[in-house]
Amino acid sequence: MAVPTLTPEQRAAAVVKATEARKARSELLAGVRAGTVTVAEVFARAEDETIAQKTRVVQVLRAVPGYGPAKVAALMATCGVEVKRRVGGLGEAQRERLLTALAC
């Protein structure tokens, strides 16, 4: 599939939109790191909020204090969630398994 040709104005608008999305995602993950936002809240936000939907599950889990790359990889494998899965693409059973495993 060919990349569409964009005008300079369209490119500038896309850059602004992407910057805002990165900033919002960063704020969401900072809230998880600080403990002001729980993983369950992020999963619940995925129903309405585009930023939460498009965030990778790995990023959310790595933001949880005490969870590094190895723990997150093991958790994802035991819960049957692919590494590249986004929060919006999680099934209900996958969400339940992740939240149950995090509660332990």
Coordinates of C-alpha atoms in Angstrom, one line a residue:
M1 CA 0.0 0.0 0.0
A2 CA 1.4 3.4 -1.0
V3 CA 1.9 6.1 1.5
P4 CA -0.5 9.0 0.7
T5 CA 1.1 12.3 -0.3
L6 CA 0.5 14.9 2.3
T7 CA 0.6 18.7 2.1
P8 CA 2.9 20.6 4.4
E9 CA -0.1 21.7 6.4
Q10 CA -1.3 18.1 6.8
R11 CA 2.1 17.0 7.9
A12 CA 2.3 19.7 10.5
A13 CA -1.1 18.8 11.8
A14 CA -0.1 15.1 12.0
V15 CA 3.1 16.0 13.9
V16 CA 1.0 18.0 16.4
K17 CA -1.5 15.2 16.8
A18 CA 1.3 12.6 17.4
T19 CA 3.0 14.8 19.9
E20 CA -0.2 15.3 21.9
A21 CA -0.9 11.5 21.8
R22 CA 2.7 10.8 23.1
K23 CA 2.3 13.3 25.9
A24 CA -1.1 11.9 26.9
R25 CA 0.3 8.3 26.9
S26 CA 3.3 9.5 28.9
E27 CA 1.0 11.1 31.5
L28 CA -1.1 7.9 31.7
L29 CA 1.9 5.7 32.3
A30 CA 3.3 8.2 34.8
G31 CA 0.1 7.9 36.8
V32 CA 0.5 4.1 36.9
R33 CA 4.1 4.5 38.0
A34 CA 3.1 7.0 40.8
G35 CA 0.2 4.7 41.9
T36 CA -2.5 7.3 41.2
V37 CA -3.9 5.2 38.4
T38 CA -4.3 1.4 38.6
V39 CA -4.1 -1.1 35.8
A40 CA -7.8 -1.9 36.2
E41 CA -8.5 1.8 35.7
V42 CA -6.4 1.8 32.5
F43 CA -8.3 -1.2 31.2
A44 CA -11.6 0.5 32.1
R45 CA -10.6 3.7 30.3
A46 CA -10.0 1.6 27.1
E47 CA -13.7 1.5 26.6
D48 CA -13.9 5.3 26.0
E49 CA -10.4 6.8 25.7
T50 CA -8.4 6.3 22.5
I51 CA -5.1 6.9 24.2
A52 CA -5.7 4.0 26.6
Q53 CA -6.9 1.8 23.8
K54 CA -3.8 2.3 21.7
T55 CA -1.3 1.9 24.6
R56 CA 0.6 -1.5 24.6
V57 CA -0.2 -3.8 27.5
V58 CA 3.6 -4.3 28.0
Q59 CA 4.0 -0.5 28.5
V60 CA 1.3 -0.5 31.1
L61 CA 2.6 -3.5 33.0
R62 CA 6.2 -2.2 33.0
A63 CA 4.9 1.0 34.6
V64 CA 3.7 -0.9 37.6
P65 CA 6.2 -0.6 40.4
G66 CA 8.2 -3.8 40.9
Y67 CA 7.5 -5.1 37.4
G68 CA 10.5 -5.2 35.0
P69 CA 10.9 -6.7 31.6
A70 CA 11.4 -10.3 32.8
K71 CA 8.4 -10.3 35.2
V72 CA 6.2 -8.7 32.5
A73 CA 7.2 -11.2 29.9
A74 CA 6.5 -14.1 32.3
L75 CA 3.1 -12.6 33.2
M76 CA 2.1 -12.0 29.6
A77 CA 3.1 -15.6 28.7
T78 CA 1.2 -17.2 31.6
C79 CA -1.9 -15.1 30.9
G80 CA -1.9 -15.9 27.2
V81 CA -1.4 -12.3 25.9
E82 CA 0.8 -11.5 22.9
V83 CA 3.6 -9.1 23.5
K84 CA 2.4 -6.6 20.8
R85 CA -1.2 -6.6 22.1
R86 CA -2.7 -3.2 22.8
V87 CA -5.0 -2.5 25.7
G88 CA -8.0 -2.0 23.4
G89 CA -7.4 -5.3 21.8
L90 CA -7.5 -7.4 25.0
G91 CA -10.4 -9.8 25.4
E92 CA -12.4 -9.9 28.6
A93 CA -10.8 -13.2 29.7
Q94 CA -7.3 -11.8 29.1
R95 CA -8.1 -8.7 31.2
E96 CA -9.4 -10.8 34.0
R97 CA -6.4 -13.1 34.0
L98 CA -4.0 -10.1 34.0
L99 CA -5.8 -8.4 36.8
T100 CA -6.0 -11.6 38.9
A101 CA -2.3 -12.3 38.4
L102 CA -1.4 -8.7 39.3
A103 CA -3.4 -8.9 42.5
C104 CA -1.3 -11.8 43.9

